[in-house]
Coordinates of C-alpha atoms in Angstrom, one line a residue:
Chain A
M1 CA 0.0 0.0 0.0
A2 CA 1.0 3.6 -0.2
H3 CA 2.8 5.2 2.7
P4 CA 2.4 8.9 3.8
S5 CA 4.0 11.5 1.6
Q6 CA 4.9 8.9 -1.0
L7 CA 5.8 10.2 -4.4
G8 CA 7.0 7.1 -6.3
F9 CA 5.2 3.9 -7.3
Q10 CA 4.3 1.2 -4.9
D11 CA 6.3 -2.1 -5.0
A12 CA 5.3 -4.2 -8.0
A13 CA 3.2 -7.3 -7.3
S14 CA 2.8 -8.4 -11.0
P15 CA 5.2 -8.8 -13.9
V16 CA 3.5 -6.1 -15.9
M17 CA 4.0 -3.6 -13.0
E18 CA 7.6 -4.6 -12.8
E19 CA 8.0 -3.7 -16.5
L20 CA 6.2 -0.4 -15.9
L21 CA 8.6 0.4 -13.1
H22 CA 11.6 -0.3 -15.2
F23 CA 10.2 1.8 -18.1
H24 CA 9.5 4.6 -15.7
D25 CA 13.1 4.6 -14.4
H26 CA 14.3 4.6 -18.1
T27 CA 12.1 7.6 -19.0
L28 CA 12.9 9.4 -15.8
M29 CA 16.6 9.2 -16.5
I30 CA 16.1 10.7 -19.9
V31 CA 13.9 13.5 -18.4
F32 CA 16.6 14.1 -15.8
L33 CA 19.3 14.5 -18.4
I34 CA 17.2 16.8 -20.5
S35 CA 16.4 18.9 -17.4
T36 CA 20.1 19.1 -16.6
L37 CA 20.9 20.1 -20.1
V38 CA 18.3 22.9 -20.1
L39 CA 19.5 24.1 -16.7
Y40 CA 23.1 24.2 -18.0
I41 CA 22.1 26.1 -21.1
I42 CA 20.2 28.7 -19.0
V43 CA 23.2 29.3 -16.8
A44 CA 25.5 29.5 -19.8
M45 CA 23.2 32.0 -21.6
V46 CA 22.8 34.1 -18.5
T47 CA 26.5 34.3 -17.7
T48 CA 27.9 34.9 -21.2
K49 CA 29.3 38.2 -22.2
L50 CA 28.7 37.5 -25.9
T51 CA 25.7 38.8 -27.7
D52 CA 25.0 38.6 -31.4
K53 CA 21.8 40.0 -32.7
L54 CA 22.5 39.2 -36.4
I55 CA 22.3 35.4 -36.3
L56 CA 19.5 34.2 -38.6
D57 CA 20.1 30.5 -38.8
S58 CA 22.7 27.8 -38.3
Q59 CA 22.4 24.6 -40.2
V60 CA 24.5 22.5 -37.8
I61 CA 22.6 23.3 -34.6
E62 CA 19.2 23.1 -36.3
I63 CA 20.1 19.6 -37.5
I64 CA 21.2 18.6 -34.0
W65 CA 18.2 19.9 -32.2
T66 CA 15.9 18.2 -34.7
L67 CA 17.6 14.8 -34.8
L68 CA 18.4 14.5 -31.1
P69 CA 14.7 14.9 -29.9
A70 CA 13.6 12.5 -32.6
M71 CA 16.1 9.9 -31.4
I72 CA 15.1 10.5 -27.8
L73 CA 11.5 10.0 -28.7
I74 CA 12.2 6.7 -30.5
L75 CA 14.2 5.6 -27.4
I76 CA 11.1 6.2 -25.3
A77 CA 8.5 5.0 -27.7
L78 CA 10.0 1.5 -28.4
P79 CA 9.9 0.2 -24.8
S80 CA 6.6 2.0 -24.3
L81 CA 4.9 0.2 -27.2
R82 CA 6.4 -3.1 -26.1
I83 CA 4.8 -2.8 -22.7
L84 CA 1.5 -1.6 -24.2
Y85 CA 1.2 -4.8 -26.3
L86 CA 2.4 -6.9 -23.3
M87 CA -0.4 -5.5 -21.2
D88 CA -2.9 -6.6 -23.9
E89 CA -1.9 -10.2 -23.9
I90 CA -4.3 -12.5 -22.1
N91 CA -2.8 -16.0 -22.0
D92 CA -5.3 -18.7 -21.0
P93 CA -6.5 -17.5 -17.6
H94 CA -7.1 -20.0 -14.9
L95 CA -9.8 -18.0 -13.2
T96 CA -12.3 -15.4 -14.3
I97 CA -13.7 -12.9 -11.8
K98 CA -16.4 -10.3 -12.4
A99 CA -16.1 -7.0 -10.6
M100 CA -19.2 -4.8 -10.6
G101 CA -19.1 -1.2 -9.4
H102 CA -22.0 0.1 -7.5
Q103 CA -22.7 3.3 -5.5
W104 CA -20.7 2.8 -3.3
Y105 CA -19.2 -0.6 -3.1
W106 CA -17.7 -3.3 -5.3
S107 CA -19.2 -6.8 -5.8
Y108 CA -17.3 -9.8 -7.0
E109 CA -18.5 -12.9 -8.7
Y110 CA -16.6 -16.2 -9.1
T111 CA -18.8 -18.2 -11.4
D112 CA -16.3 -20.5 -13.1
Y113 CA -17.3 -23.6 -11.0
E114 CA -19.8 -22.6 -8.4
D115 CA -22.0 -19.5 -8.0
L116 CA -20.0 -17.4 -5.6
G117 CA -20.8 -13.7 -5.2
F118 CA -20.3 -11.2 -2.5
D119 CA -20.2 -7.5 -1.8
S120 CA -17.1 -5.6 -0.6
Y121 CA -17.9 -2.6 1.5
M122 CA -15.3 -0.3 3.1
I123 CA -14.9 -0.8 6.8
P124 CA -15.8 2.5 8.5
T125 CA -13.1 4.3 10.4
Q126 CA -14.8 3.8 13.8
D127 CA -15.0 0.0 13.2
L128 CA -11.3 -0.6 12.3
A129 CA -9.3 -3.0 14.3
P130 CA -5.8 -1.9 15.5
G131 CA -3.4 -2.2 12.6
Q132 CA -5.9 -1.9 9.9
F133 CA -5.7 0.9 7.3
R134 CA -8.1 3.8 7.2
L135 CA -10.2 4.1 4.1
L136 CA -8.6 1.1 2.5
E137 CA -9.9 -2.0 4.4
T138 CA -13.0 -3.9 3.2
D139 CA -15.2 -6.4 4.9
H140 CA -14.6 -9.0 2.1
R141 CA -11.5 -9.2 0.1
M142 CA -11.1 -10.4 -3.5
V143 CA -9.0 -13.4 -3.0
V144 CA -7.0 -14.8 -6.0
P145 CA -4.6 -17.7 -6.3
L146 CA -0.9 -16.9 -6.4
N147 CA 1.0 -17.1 -9.7
S148 CA -2.2 -17.9 -11.7
P149 CA -3.3 -15.9 -14.7
T150 CA -6.5 -14.3 -13.6
R151 CA -9.0 -12.5 -15.9
I152 CA -11.2 -9.9 -14.5
L153 CA -14.3 -8.6 -16.2
I154 CA -15.3 -5.1 -15.0
S155 CA -18.6 -3.4 -15.3
A156 CA -20.9 -1.1 -13.3
D157 CA -24.4 -1.1 -12.2
D158 CA -25.2 2.5 -12.1
V159 CA -22.6 5.2 -12.9
L160 CA -19.0 5.2 -14.0
H161 CA -16.5 3.7 -11.6
S162 CA -12.9 2.5 -12.1
W163 CA -11.3 -0.6 -10.7
A164 CA -7.6 0.2 -9.9
V165 CA -4.9 -1.6 -8.0
P166 CA -1.6 0.3 -8.3
S167 CA 0.6 -2.6 -7.1
L168 CA -0.7 -4.8 -9.9
G169 CA -0.5 -2.0 -12.5
I170 CA -4.2 -2.3 -13.3
K171 CA -6.7 0.5 -13.8
M172 CA -9.9 -0.2 -15.9
D173 CA -13.0 1.8 -16.1
A174 CA -16.3 0.2 -15.0
V175 CA -18.9 1.4 -17.5
P176 CA -22.6 0.6 -17.1
G177 CA -23.7 -1.6 -20.0
R178 CA -20.1 -2.4 -21.1
L179 CA -17.8 -5.3 -20.1
N180 CA -14.1 -4.4 -19.9
Q181 CA -11.5 -7.1 -19.6
T182 CA -8.1 -7.2 -18.1
A183 CA -5.8 -9.8 -16.7
F184 CA -3.0 -10.1 -14.2
I185 CA -0.7 -12.5 -12.4
T186 CA 0.3 -11.9 -8.8
S187 CA 3.9 -12.9 -8.5
R188 CA 4.1 -12.6 -4.7
P189 CA 1.6 -13.3 -1.9
G190 CA 0.2 -10.4 -0.1
V191 CA -2.6 -7.9 0.3
F192 CA -2.9 -5.2 -2.4
F193 CA -5.0 -2.1 -2.0
G194 CA -6.7 0.2 -4.5
Q195 CA -9.4 2.8 -4.6
C196 CA -12.2 3.7 -7.0
S197 CA -10.7 5.9 -9.7
E198 CA -13.6 7.5 -11.4
I199 CA -15.8 10.1 -9.7
C200 CA -19.1 8.4 -8.9
G201 CA -20.9 10.5 -6.3
A202 CA -20.7 11.4 -2.6
N203 CA -18.8 8.3 -1.4
H204 CA -16.4 7.9 -4.3
S205 CA -13.5 8.1 -1.9
F206 CA -15.0 5.4 0.3
M207 CA -15.2 2.3 -2.0
P208 CA -11.8 0.7 -1.9
I209 CA -10.5 -2.5 -3.5
V210 CA -8.6 -5.1 -1.7
V211 CA -6.9 -8.0 -3.5
E212 CA -5.4 -10.9 -1.5
A213 CA -3.1 -13.3 -3.2
V214 CA -2.8 -16.6 -1.5
P215 CA -1.5 -20.1 -2.4
L216 CA -4.0 -22.3 -4.3
E217 CA -4.9 -24.5 -1.4
H218 CA -5.8 -21.5 0.7
F219 CA -7.8 -20.0 -2.1
E220 CA -9.8 -23.3 -2.4
N221 CA -10.4 -23.3 1.4
W222 CA -11.5 -19.7 1.2
S223 CA -13.9 -20.3 -1.7
S224 CA -15.4 -23.3 0.1
M225 CA -15.9 -21.3 3.2
M226 CA -17.5 -18.4 1.3
L227 CA -19.9 -20.8 -0.5
Q228 CA -20.9 -22.3 2.9
D229 CA -21.6 -18.8 4.3
T230 CA -23.7 -17.7 1.3
Chain B
N1 CA 12.9 -2.8 16.7
Q2 CA 12.7 1.0 16.9
G3 CA 16.3 1.1 15.5
Q4 CA 15.3 -1.1 12.6
N5 CA 12.2 1.1 11.9
S6 CA 14.3 4.3 11.9
S7 CA 16.9 2.8 9.5
N8 CA 14.1 1.5 7.3
R9 CA 12.6 5.0 7.2
K10 CA 15.9 6.5 6.4
W11 CA 16.4 4.0 3.5
M12 CA 12.9 4.8 2.2
K13 CA 13.5 8.5 2.1
G14 CA 15.9 8.3 -0.8
F15 CA 17.9 11.1 -2.3
K16 CA 16.4 12.9 -5.3
L17 CA 18.6 14.7 -7.7
L18 CA 16.9 17.8 -9.1
G19 CA 13.9 16.6 -7.0
I20 CA 13.0 13.9 -9.5
L21 CA 15.6 11.2 -9.8
D22 CA 15.9 9.0 -6.7
V23 CA 19.5 7.8 -7.0
Q24 CA 19.2 5.5 -3.9
R25 CA 16.2 3.5 -4.9
T26 CA 16.4 3.4 -8.7
P27 CA 18.7 0.6 -9.9
C28 CA 21.8 1.7 -11.8
A29 CA 21.0 5.4 -11.2
R30 CA 23.7 6.0 -8.5
D31 CA 26.4 4.3 -10.6
A32 CA 25.4 6.1 -13.7
I33 CA 25.5 9.5 -12.0
L34 CA 28.9 8.8 -10.4
H35 CA 30.4 7.6 -13.6
G36 CA 29.0 10.7 -15.3
A37 CA 30.5 12.9 -12.7
G38 CA 33.9 11.2 -13.2
G39 CA 33.6 11.4 -16.9
S40 CA 32.7 15.0 -16.8
V41 CA 35.7 16.0 -14.6
A42 CA 38.0 13.9 -16.8
A43 CA 36.8 15.3 -20.1
G44 CA 36.7 18.9 -18.8
M45 CA 40.2 18.7 -17.3
L46 CA 41.7 17.1 -20.4
F47 CA 40.2 19.7 -22.7
F48 CA 41.4 22.5 -20.4
L49 CA 44.9 21.2 -20.1
S50 CA 45.2 20.9 -23.9
T51 CA 43.5 24.2 -24.8
S52 CA 43.4 26.5 -21.7
R53 CA 39.9 27.6 -22.7
V54 CA 37.9 27.7 -19.5
R55 CA 34.4 28.3 -20.8
R56 CA 34.6 25.7 -23.5
S57 CA 36.1 23.2 -21.0
F58 CA 32.9 23.5 -19.0
D59 CA 30.9 22.8 -22.1
V60 CA 33.0 19.8 -22.9
G61 CA 32.8 18.6 -19.3
F62 CA 29.0 18.8 -19.4
A63 CA 28.9 16.9 -22.7
G64 CA 31.1 14.3 -21.1
F65 CA 28.7 14.0 -18.2
M66 CA 25.7 13.5 -20.5
L67 CA 27.5 10.8 -22.6
T68 CA 29.1 9.0 -19.7
T69 CA 25.8 8.9 -17.7
L70 CA 23.8 7.7 -20.7
G71 CA 26.4 5.1 -21.6
S72 CA 26.7 3.7 -18.0
W73 CA 23.0 3.8 -17.5
F74 CA 22.1 1.8 -20.7
Y75 CA 25.0 -0.7 -20.1
C76 CA 23.8 -1.3 -16.5
R77 CA 20.1 -1.6 -17.5
M78 CA 20.8 -4.0 -20.3
N79 CA 22.8 -6.2 -18.0
N80 CA 20.0 -6.0 -15.4
A81 CA 17.4 -6.9 -18.0
K82 CA 19.4 -10.0 -19.1
L83 CA 19.7 -11.0 -15.5
R84 CA 16.0 -10.6 -15.0
V85 CA 15.2 -12.8 -18.0
Q86 CA 17.6 -15.5 -16.6
Q87 CA 16.0 -15.2 -13.2
R88 CA 12.5 -15.8 -14.6
V89 CA 13.7 -18.8 -16.6
I90 CA 15.4 -20.3 -13.5
Q91 CA 12.2 -19.6 -11.4
E92 CA 10.1 -21.3 -14.0
G93 CA 12.5 -24.2 -14.2
I94 CA 12.5 -24.7 -10.5
R95 CA 8.7 -24.5 -10.4
N96 CA 8.4 -27.1 -13.2
K97 CA 11.2 -29.4 -12.1
V98 CA 9.0 -31.7 -10.2
V99 CA 6.3 -31.8 -12.9
Y100 CA 8.6 -32.4 -15.9
E101 CA 11.3 -34.6 -14.2
G102 CA 11.8 -37.9 -16.1
T103 CA 9.6 -36.9 -19.0
S104 CA 10.5 -35.9 -22.5
L105 CA 10.1 -32.3 -21.5
D106 CA 12.8 -32.5 -18.8
P107 CA 15.4 -29.8 -19.8
T108 CA 18.2 -31.8 -18.1
N109 CA 17.2 -34.8 -20.3
R110 CA 18.8 -37.4 -18.1
P111 CA 18.1 -40.9 -19.4
R112 CA 16.1 -43.0 -16.9
A113 CA 17.8 -46.0 -15.3
D114 CA 15.1 -48.5 -16.4
A115 CA 14.7 -47.1 -20.0
P116 CA 16.3 -49.0 -22.8
S117 CA 19.4 -47.1 -24.1
G118 CA 19.1 -48.5 -27.7
P119 CA 17.2 -50.9 -29.9
S120 CA 16.6 -54.0 -28.0

């Protein structure tokens, strides 16, 4: 989860998010170098004693400042497109989950084998147990098996919502009347938090998402227990 | 425990150059910047010693910084990417070892003791 005054990304919990982190580092280094170059040029221009009002053009520098940005953009675009197409790959998911956005909670349906469905409401601040996170915890978590490709179908019941979990590198709009599909693999066990990412009314800030990645046998035990409860 | 927490918090703070590049937490960033600084000083000094032009030496030093930083950065990131690929292959292999051992898909391809070695 995010920690106070955090500026960077959360630690990656899926291979796609790892690739996004690496791409971000790559692009940030390019941005840093360009910023340093601009800063240096500003200092050089301010401190020079030379002035020449009659320069109209200079072929060499114009070629340099055309080709160099083009090369930099290609250096950024190639890994970007690679990750874009990587994110679109959905390779034979082992599990399909439907996430429906409502005002103001999420509901999840696991209908591959049995008919399991439940709602996921935020735990109010006054009901939190010690150690739980304010505005992030829910009464029922979306549990997924570890290291298994999981497909998630996202839609909404009323207004626009958005299902987002930063650690997994996922954000997908929940549109009423439309089914959006995305997929992920959790590469490490843990609990991953997200929040609704499309303004949806008064309690838009109070409908979080919690994904819990557990080994397969624990997932089977959990789903049996949930089926018995329902 | 409190000492561990404070050292963890110190590690998490990071040091951001120009307020944007966290050289402590970004892999290869610290080495790239240090190599760049060294390359910059070396290039600038060499140019100055050969031409005695102060202002142009600073320009050459800065160009040296950019080129050395970029070169060191990409070299380190390429190596890290190759290691990451190897790590994933090894992880996959460890995960599948039990499943594929003794079958035709076994990457070690050790012949089984009871299997005939040639035409019988």
